[in-house]
């Protein structure tokens, strides 16, 4: 029987959780009270303002109810603004506020430093191979 702590998936999960914790600690040095998921939402909306709530949920791996709570919290923090779409009153426009954009600007150098630290001692070739391997695993799992 395989020991879970010695599997590739355990190592991937542990790496992701460690990186998220590391990122959150470094974020808190610059911006109070923001999570990695909230930063991702800000980034996606900055890059693609037309995204729907369902599309954002898929991108950040959250169910719709969880994402709705996150967006409500981010609206209360004044990171986001939500308004009803005139063409479909059942849907919302979600957009960054100036405060949300300011937070992204403050976090950009922190993210660069986080990645630099995480990838220290790893060559471009090793990173490319890792990306290729992970994409193959995703393809295998998405085509079953």
Short mmCIF file of N, CA and C in Angstrom, two decimals:
data_model
loop_
_atom_site.label_atom_id
_atom_site.label_comp_id
_atom_site.label_asym_id
_atom_site.label_seq_id
_atom_site.Cartn_x
_atom_site.Cartn_y
_atom_site.Cartn_z
N UNK A 1 0.84 -1.19 0.00
CA UNK A 1 0.00 0.00 0.00
C UNK A 1 0.88 1.25 0.00
N UNK A 2 0.46 2.23 -0.80
CA UNK A 2 1.23 3.47 -0.92
C UNK A 2 1.04 4.36 0.31
N UNK A 3 2.10 4.99 0.73
CA UNK A 3 2.02 5.96 1.83
C UNK A 3 1.63 7.30 1.20
N UNK A 4 0.49 7.88 1.62
CA UNK A 4 0.03 9.13 0.98
C UNK A 4 1.08 10.23 0.93
N UNK A 5 1.86 10.38 1.98
CA UNK A 5 2.85 11.45 2.03
C UNK A 5 3.96 11.27 0.99
N UNK A 6 4.02 10.12 0.36
CA UNK A 6 5.07 9.87 -0.63
C UNK A 6 4.55 9.89 -2.06
N UNK A 7 3.30 10.31 -2.25
CA UNK A 7 2.73 10.35 -3.60
C UNK A 7 2.94 11.73 -4.23
N UNK A 8 2.92 11.77 -5.53
CA UNK A 8 3.08 13.03 -6.27
C UNK A 8 1.95 13.99 -5.92
N UNK A 9 0.72 13.47 -5.83
CA UNK A 9 -0.42 14.36 -5.57
C UNK A 9 -0.34 14.98 -4.17
N UNK A 10 0.16 14.23 -3.21
CA UNK A 10 0.35 14.79 -1.87
C UNK A 10 1.37 15.93 -1.94
N UNK A 11 2.45 15.71 -2.66
CA UNK A 11 3.48 16.74 -2.79
C UNK A 11 2.94 17.98 -3.49
N UNK A 12 2.14 17.77 -4.53
CA UNK A 12 1.54 18.92 -5.23
C UNK A 12 0.64 19.69 -4.28
N UNK A 13 -0.23 18.99 -3.57
CA UNK A 13 -1.15 19.63 -2.62
C UNK A 13 -0.38 20.38 -1.53
N UNK A 14 0.63 19.74 -0.98
CA UNK A 14 1.43 20.37 0.07
C UNK A 14 2.15 21.62 -0.46
N UNK A 15 2.67 21.54 -1.68
CA UNK A 15 3.35 22.67 -2.29
C UNK A 15 2.39 23.84 -2.48
N UNK A 16 1.20 23.56 -2.98
CA UNK A 16 0.20 24.62 -3.19
C UNK A 16 -0.18 25.27 -1.87
N UNK A 17 -0.46 24.46 -0.85
CA UNK A 17 -0.86 25.03 0.45
C UNK A 17 0.27 25.85 1.06
N UNK A 18 1.50 25.36 0.94
CA UNK A 18 2.65 26.09 1.49
C UNK A 18 2.84 27.41 0.75
N UNK A 19 2.72 27.39 -0.57
CA UNK A 19 2.87 28.62 -1.36
C UNK A 19 1.76 29.62 -1.02
N UNK A 20 0.54 29.15 -0.85
CA UNK A 20 -0.57 30.05 -0.51
C UNK A 20 -0.34 30.69 0.87
N UNK A 21 0.12 29.89 1.83
CA UNK A 21 0.40 30.42 3.16
C UNK A 21 1.53 31.46 3.09
N UNK A 22 2.58 31.13 2.37
CA UNK A 22 3.71 32.04 2.19
C UNK A 22 3.24 33.34 1.53
N UNK A 23 2.43 33.24 0.49
CA UNK A 23 1.91 34.42 -0.21
C UNK A 23 1.06 35.28 0.71
N UNK A 24 0.16 34.65 1.46
CA UNK A 24 -0.72 35.39 2.37
C UNK A 24 0.11 36.17 3.39
N UNK A 25 1.14 35.54 3.93
CA UNK A 25 2.01 36.23 4.90
C UNK A 25 2.66 37.45 4.27
N UNK A 26 3.14 37.31 3.04
CA UNK A 26 3.79 38.43 2.37
C UNK A 26 2.79 39.48 1.92
N UNK A 27 1.59 39.08 1.53
CA UNK A 27 0.54 40.05 1.19
C UNK A 27 0.24 40.93 2.40
N UNK A 28 0.17 40.31 3.58
CA UNK A 28 -0.23 41.05 4.78
C UNK A 28 0.78 42.12 5.18
N UNK A 29 2.00 42.04 4.65
CA UNK A 29 2.99 43.08 4.92
C UNK A 29 2.69 44.35 4.14
N UNK A 30 1.89 44.23 3.08
CA UNK A 30 1.61 45.35 2.18
C UNK A 30 0.14 45.78 2.23
N UNK A 31 -0.75 44.80 2.30
CA UNK A 31 -2.19 45.06 2.28
C UNK A 31 -2.83 44.24 3.39
N UNK A 32 -3.63 44.90 4.21
CA UNK A 32 -4.31 44.18 5.28
C UNK A 32 -5.50 43.40 4.74
N UNK A 33 -5.68 42.21 5.27
CA UNK A 33 -6.92 41.46 5.09
C UNK A 33 -7.28 41.14 3.65
N UNK A 34 -6.36 40.51 2.93
CA UNK A 34 -6.69 40.01 1.59
C UNK A 34 -6.15 38.58 1.47
N UNK A 35 -6.94 37.73 0.86
CA UNK A 35 -6.53 36.34 0.68
C UNK A 35 -5.99 36.14 -0.73
N UNK A 36 -5.36 35.02 -0.94
CA UNK A 36 -4.84 34.68 -2.27
C UNK A 36 -6.01 34.58 -3.26
N UNK A 37 -7.12 33.98 -2.84
CA UNK A 37 -8.28 33.86 -3.73
C UNK A 37 -8.84 35.24 -4.10
N UNK A 38 -8.90 36.15 -3.14
CA UNK A 38 -9.38 37.50 -3.43
C UNK A 38 -8.45 38.20 -4.41
N UNK A 39 -7.15 38.01 -4.24
CA UNK A 39 -6.20 38.60 -5.18
C UNK A 39 -6.42 38.03 -6.58
N UNK A 40 -6.66 36.72 -6.67
CA UNK A 40 -6.91 36.10 -7.97
C UNK A 40 -8.14 36.70 -8.64
N UNK A 41 -9.19 36.90 -7.87
CA UNK A 41 -10.42 37.50 -8.41
C UNK A 41 -10.12 38.90 -8.94
N UNK A 42 -9.39 39.69 -8.17
CA UNK A 42 -9.03 41.04 -8.62
C UNK A 42 -8.23 40.97 -9.92
N UNK A 43 -7.28 40.05 -9.99
CA UNK A 43 -6.43 39.93 -11.18
C UNK A 43 -7.24 39.53 -12.40
N UNK A 44 -8.09 38.52 -12.23
CA UNK A 44 -8.91 38.08 -13.37
C UNK A 44 -9.82 39.20 -13.86
N UNK A 45 -10.45 39.92 -12.94
CA UNK A 45 -11.35 41.00 -13.36
C UNK A 45 -10.59 42.18 -13.96
N UNK A 46 -9.39 42.40 -13.52
CA UNK A 46 -8.57 43.45 -14.11
C UNK A 46 -8.20 43.09 -15.55
N UNK A 47 -7.82 41.84 -15.75
CA UNK A 47 -7.39 41.38 -17.07
C UNK A 47 -8.56 41.14 -18.02
N UNK A 48 -9.69 40.71 -17.46
CA UNK A 48 -10.86 40.36 -18.29
C UNK A 48 -12.14 40.86 -17.61
N UNK A 49 -12.42 42.16 -17.71
CA UNK A 49 -13.56 42.75 -16.99
C UNK A 49 -14.92 42.19 -17.39
N UNK A 50 -15.00 41.52 -18.53
CA UNK A 50 -16.28 41.00 -19.00
C UNK A 50 -16.67 39.67 -18.36
N UNK A 51 -15.81 39.10 -17.53
CA UNK A 51 -16.08 37.78 -16.94
C UNK A 51 -17.37 37.77 -16.14
N UNK A 52 -18.11 36.68 -16.28
CA UNK A 52 -19.31 36.49 -15.47
C UNK A 52 -18.91 35.85 -14.14
N UNK A 53 -19.84 35.85 -13.21
CA UNK A 53 -19.59 35.25 -11.92
C UNK A 53 -19.31 33.75 -12.07
N UNK A 54 -20.02 33.08 -12.95
CA UNK A 54 -19.77 31.65 -13.19
C UNK A 54 -18.37 31.41 -13.74
N UNK A 55 -17.93 32.26 -14.65
CA UNK A 55 -16.58 32.11 -15.22
C UNK A 55 -15.51 32.34 -14.16
N UNK A 56 -15.73 33.33 -13.30
CA UNK A 56 -14.77 33.59 -12.22
C UNK A 56 -14.72 32.38 -11.29
N UNK A 57 -15.88 31.83 -10.95
CA UNK A 57 -15.93 30.66 -10.06
C UNK A 57 -15.09 29.52 -10.63
N UNK A 58 -15.20 29.27 -11.92
CA UNK A 58 -14.41 28.21 -12.55
C UNK A 58 -12.92 28.51 -12.46
N UNK A 59 -12.55 29.76 -12.70
CA UNK A 59 -11.13 30.13 -12.72
C UNK A 59 -10.48 30.02 -11.35
N UNK A 60 -11.25 30.28 -10.28
CA UNK A 60 -10.67 30.24 -8.93
C UNK A 60 -11.07 28.97 -8.17
N UNK A 61 -11.67 28.01 -8.89
CA UNK A 61 -12.01 26.71 -8.33
C UNK A 61 -12.94 26.80 -7.12
N UNK A 62 -13.97 27.62 -7.25
CA UNK A 62 -14.97 27.79 -6.18
C UNK A 62 -16.35 27.46 -6.72
N UNK A 63 -17.22 26.98 -5.84
CA UNK A 63 -18.60 26.82 -6.26
C UNK A 63 -19.26 28.20 -6.24
N UNK A 64 -20.41 28.31 -6.89
CA UNK A 64 -21.06 29.62 -7.02
C UNK A 64 -21.42 30.24 -5.68
N UNK A 65 -21.87 29.44 -4.72
CA UNK A 65 -22.23 29.98 -3.41
C UNK A 65 -21.01 30.57 -2.70
N UNK A 66 -19.90 29.86 -2.74
CA UNK A 66 -18.67 30.36 -2.11
C UNK A 66 -18.20 31.64 -2.78
N UNK A 67 -18.25 31.66 -4.10
CA UNK A 67 -17.81 32.85 -4.82
C UNK A 67 -18.72 34.03 -4.51
N UNK A 68 -20.02 33.80 -4.42
CA UNK A 68 -20.96 34.87 -4.09
C UNK A 68 -20.59 35.49 -2.74
N UNK A 69 -20.30 34.65 -1.75
CA UNK A 69 -19.89 35.17 -0.43
C UNK A 69 -18.59 35.97 -0.54
N UNK A 70 -17.64 35.46 -1.31
CA UNK A 70 -16.37 36.18 -1.48
C UNK A 70 -16.59 37.53 -2.14
N UNK A 71 -17.42 37.57 -3.17
CA UNK A 71 -17.68 38.83 -3.87
C UNK A 71 -18.39 39.81 -2.94
N UNK A 72 -19.36 39.33 -2.17
CA UNK A 72 -20.05 40.21 -1.22
C UNK A 72 -19.07 40.82 -0.23
N UNK A 73 -18.15 40.00 0.26
CA UNK A 73 -17.13 40.50 1.19
C UNK A 73 -16.24 41.54 0.50
N UNK A 74 -15.85 41.27 -0.73
CA UNK A 74 -14.98 42.20 -1.46
C UNK A 74 -15.72 43.49 -1.82
N UNK A 75 -17.02 43.42 -2.01
CA UNK A 75 -17.82 44.64 -2.22
C UNK A 75 -17.84 45.45 -0.93
N UNK A 76 -18.05 44.77 0.21
CA UNK A 76 -18.05 45.48 1.51
C UNK A 76 -16.70 46.13 1.80
N UNK A 77 -15.61 45.47 1.36
CA UNK A 77 -14.27 46.02 1.56
C UNK A 77 -13.95 47.12 0.54
N UNK A 78 -14.87 47.31 -0.41
CA UNK A 78 -14.74 48.30 -1.49
C UNK A 78 -13.63 47.95 -2.49
N UNK A 79 -13.35 46.64 -2.65
CA UNK A 79 -12.42 46.18 -3.67
C UNK A 79 -13.14 46.04 -5.01
N UNK A 80 -14.43 45.69 -4.93
CA UNK A 80 -15.25 45.45 -6.12
C UNK A 80 -16.54 46.25 -6.04
N UNK A 81 -17.13 46.47 -7.21
CA UNK A 81 -18.45 47.08 -7.32
C UNK A 81 -19.32 46.12 -8.12
N UNK A 82 -20.53 45.90 -7.64
CA UNK A 82 -21.44 44.98 -8.32
C UNK A 82 -22.71 45.75 -8.69
N UNK A 83 -23.14 45.58 -9.94
CA UNK A 83 -24.37 46.24 -10.39
C UNK A 83 -25.15 45.28 -11.28
N UNK A 84 -26.45 45.48 -11.32
CA UNK A 84 -27.31 44.63 -12.15
C UNK A 84 -27.09 44.97 -13.61
N UNK A 85 -27.00 43.94 -14.44
CA UNK A 85 -26.84 44.15 -15.88
C UNK A 85 -28.17 44.62 -16.46
N UNK A 86 -28.16 45.74 -17.17
CA UNK A 86 -29.42 46.26 -17.72
C UNK A 86 -30.09 45.29 -18.70
N UNK A 87 -29.29 44.54 -19.46
CA UNK A 87 -29.86 43.63 -20.47
C UNK A 87 -30.38 42.33 -19.86
N UNK A 88 -29.97 42.01 -18.62
CA UNK A 88 -30.43 40.79 -17.96
C UNK A 88 -30.39 41.03 -16.46
N UNK A 89 -31.52 41.39 -15.90
CA UNK A 89 -31.58 41.79 -14.49
C UNK A 89 -31.29 40.64 -13.52
N UNK A 90 -31.15 39.43 -14.03
CA UNK A 90 -30.80 38.29 -13.16
C UNK A 90 -29.29 38.16 -12.99
N UNK A 91 -28.54 38.92 -13.76
CA UNK A 91 -27.08 38.82 -13.74
C UNK A 91 -26.47 40.13 -13.28
N UNK A 92 -25.22 40.03 -12.82
CA UNK A 92 -24.51 41.20 -12.30
C UNK A 92 -23.27 41.51 -13.12
N UNK A 93 -22.95 42.79 -13.18
CA UNK A 93 -21.63 43.24 -13.63
C UNK A 93 -20.78 43.32 -12.37
N UNK A 94 -19.59 42.81 -12.43
CA UNK A 94 -18.66 42.90 -11.30
C UNK A 94 -17.43 43.60 -11.82
N UNK A 95 -17.04 44.68 -11.16
CA UNK A 95 -15.87 45.42 -11.63
C UNK A 95 -15.00 45.88 -10.48
N UNK A 96 -13.73 46.09 -10.79
CA UNK A 96 -12.79 46.59 -9.81
C UNK A 96 -13.08 48.04 -9.49
N UNK A 97 -12.90 48.38 -8.24
CA UNK A 97 -12.96 49.79 -7.85
C UNK A 97 -11.53 50.34 -7.92
N UNK A 98 -11.40 51.62 -7.69
CA UNK A 98 -10.05 52.20 -7.66
C UNK A 98 -9.24 51.58 -6.52
N UNK A 99 -9.91 51.26 -5.41
CA UNK A 99 -9.22 50.61 -4.29
C UNK A 99 -8.74 49.21 -4.70
N UNK A 100 -9.56 48.48 -5.45
CA UNK A 100 -9.16 47.15 -5.94
C UNK A 100 -7.95 47.24 -6.85
N UNK A 101 -7.94 48.24 -7.73
CA UNK A 101 -6.81 48.43 -8.64
C UNK A 101 -5.55 48.81 -7.86
N UNK A 102 -5.72 49.64 -6.85
CA UNK A 102 -4.59 50.05 -6.01
C UNK A 102 -3.98 48.84 -5.29
N UNK A 103 -4.83 47.96 -4.80
CA UNK A 103 -4.35 46.75 -4.12
C UNK A 103 -3.54 45.88 -5.08
N UNK A 104 -4.05 45.71 -6.29
CA UNK A 104 -3.31 44.93 -7.30
C UNK A 104 -1.94 45.53 -7.56
N UNK A 105 -1.88 46.84 -7.67
CA UNK A 105 -0.59 47.51 -7.91
C UNK A 105 0.37 47.26 -6.76
N UNK A 106 -0.13 47.30 -5.53
CA UNK A 106 0.72 47.06 -4.37
C UNK A 106 1.20 45.61 -4.30
N UNK A 107 0.35 44.68 -4.73
CA UNK A 107 0.69 43.26 -4.62
C UNK A 107 1.55 42.74 -5.76
N UNK A 108 1.58 43.43 -6.88
CA UNK A 108 2.34 42.95 -8.04
C UNK A 108 3.81 42.67 -7.71
N UNK A 109 4.53 43.60 -7.07
CA UNK A 109 5.93 43.28 -6.75
C UNK A 109 6.06 42.17 -5.70
N UNK A 110 5.09 42.06 -4.81
CA UNK A 110 5.11 40.99 -3.80
C UNK A 110 4.99 39.63 -4.49
N UNK A 111 4.09 39.55 -5.45
CA UNK A 111 3.89 38.30 -6.19
C UNK A 111 5.16 37.92 -6.95
N UNK A 112 5.80 38.91 -7.56
CA UNK A 112 7.05 38.64 -8.28
C UNK A 112 8.11 38.08 -7.33
N UNK A 113 8.20 38.66 -6.14
CA UNK A 113 9.17 38.17 -5.15
C UNK A 113 8.81 36.78 -4.65
N UNK A 114 7.51 36.53 -4.44
CA UNK A 114 7.07 35.20 -4.00
C UNK A 114 7.49 34.14 -5.02
N UNK A 115 7.25 34.43 -6.28
CA UNK A 115 7.59 33.47 -7.34
C UNK A 115 9.10 33.29 -7.44
N UNK A 116 9.83 34.39 -7.31
CA UNK A 116 11.29 34.32 -7.36
C UNK A 116 11.80 33.38 -6.26
N UNK A 117 11.25 33.54 -5.07
CA UNK A 117 11.65 32.68 -3.95
C UNK A 117 11.25 31.22 -4.20
N UNK A 118 10.03 31.02 -4.67
CA UNK A 118 9.55 29.65 -4.90
C UNK A 118 10.37 28.93 -5.98
N UNK A 119 10.78 29.67 -7.00
CA UNK A 119 11.48 29.06 -8.13
C UNK A 119 13.00 29.16 -8.03
N UNK A 120 13.52 29.59 -6.89
CA UNK A 120 14.97 29.71 -6.71
C UNK A 120 15.62 28.34 -6.93
N UNK A 121 16.68 28.33 -7.73
CA UNK A 121 17.41 27.09 -7.97
C UNK A 121 16.77 26.17 -9.00
N UNK A 122 15.68 26.62 -9.62
CA UNK A 122 15.00 25.81 -10.63
C UNK A 122 15.24 26.46 -11.99
N UNK A 123 15.69 25.69 -12.95
CA UNK A 123 15.99 26.25 -14.27
C UNK A 123 14.70 26.47 -15.07
N UNK A 124 14.81 27.28 -16.11
CA UNK A 124 13.68 27.50 -17.02
C UNK A 124 13.23 26.18 -17.64
N UNK A 125 14.19 25.34 -17.97
CA UNK A 125 13.87 24.04 -18.57
C UNK A 125 13.09 23.16 -17.59
N UNK A 126 13.51 23.17 -16.33
CA UNK A 126 12.80 22.38 -15.32
C UNK A 126 11.37 22.89 -15.13
N UNK A 127 11.21 24.21 -15.12
CA UNK A 127 9.86 24.78 -15.00
C UNK A 127 9.01 24.42 -16.20
N UNK A 128 9.58 24.49 -17.38
CA UNK A 128 8.85 24.14 -18.60
C UNK A 128 8.43 22.68 -18.57
N UNK A 129 9.32 21.81 -18.12
CA UNK A 129 8.99 20.38 -18.03
C UNK A 129 7.89 20.14 -16.99
N UNK A 130 7.98 20.83 -15.86
CA UNK A 130 6.94 20.70 -14.83
C UNK A 130 5.59 21.12 -15.39
N UNK A 131 5.56 22.25 -16.07
CA UNK A 131 4.31 22.74 -16.67
C UNK A 131 3.75 21.73 -17.66
N UNK A 132 4.61 21.19 -18.49
CA UNK A 132 4.20 20.19 -19.48
C UNK A 132 3.62 18.95 -18.80
N UNK A 133 4.29 18.48 -17.77
CA UNK A 133 3.84 17.29 -17.05
C UNK A 133 2.50 17.53 -16.36
N UNK A 134 2.36 18.66 -15.69
CA UNK A 134 1.09 18.97 -15.02
C UNK A 134 -0.05 19.11 -16.03
N UNK A 135 0.24 19.71 -17.17
CA UNK A 135 -0.79 19.83 -18.21
C UNK A 135 -1.21 18.46 -18.74
N UNK A 136 -0.27 17.54 -18.85
CA UNK A 136 -0.61 16.18 -19.28
C UNK A 136 -1.53 15.50 -18.26
N UNK A 137 -1.22 15.68 -16.98
CA UNK A 137 -2.07 15.10 -15.93
C UNK A 137 -3.48 15.69 -16.02
N UNK A 138 -3.57 17.01 -16.19
CA UNK A 138 -4.88 17.66 -16.34
C UNK A 138 -5.64 17.12 -17.53
N UNK A 139 -4.96 16.97 -18.63
CA UNK A 139 -5.60 16.43 -19.84
C UNK A 139 -6.12 15.02 -19.57
N UNK A 140 -5.31 14.19 -18.93
CA UNK A 140 -5.73 12.82 -18.60
C UNK A 140 -6.99 12.83 -17.75
N UNK A 141 -7.05 13.71 -16.77
CA UNK A 141 -8.18 13.74 -15.85
C UNK A 141 -9.42 14.37 -16.46
N UNK A 142 -9.23 15.31 -17.36
CA UNK A 142 -10.38 15.98 -17.99
C UNK A 142 -10.98 15.18 -19.13
N UNK A 143 -10.32 14.14 -19.58
CA UNK A 143 -10.82 13.35 -20.71
C UNK A 143 -11.19 11.94 -20.28
N UNK A 144 -11.74 11.81 -19.09
CA UNK A 144 -12.17 10.48 -18.64
C UNK A 144 -13.67 10.40 -18.56
#
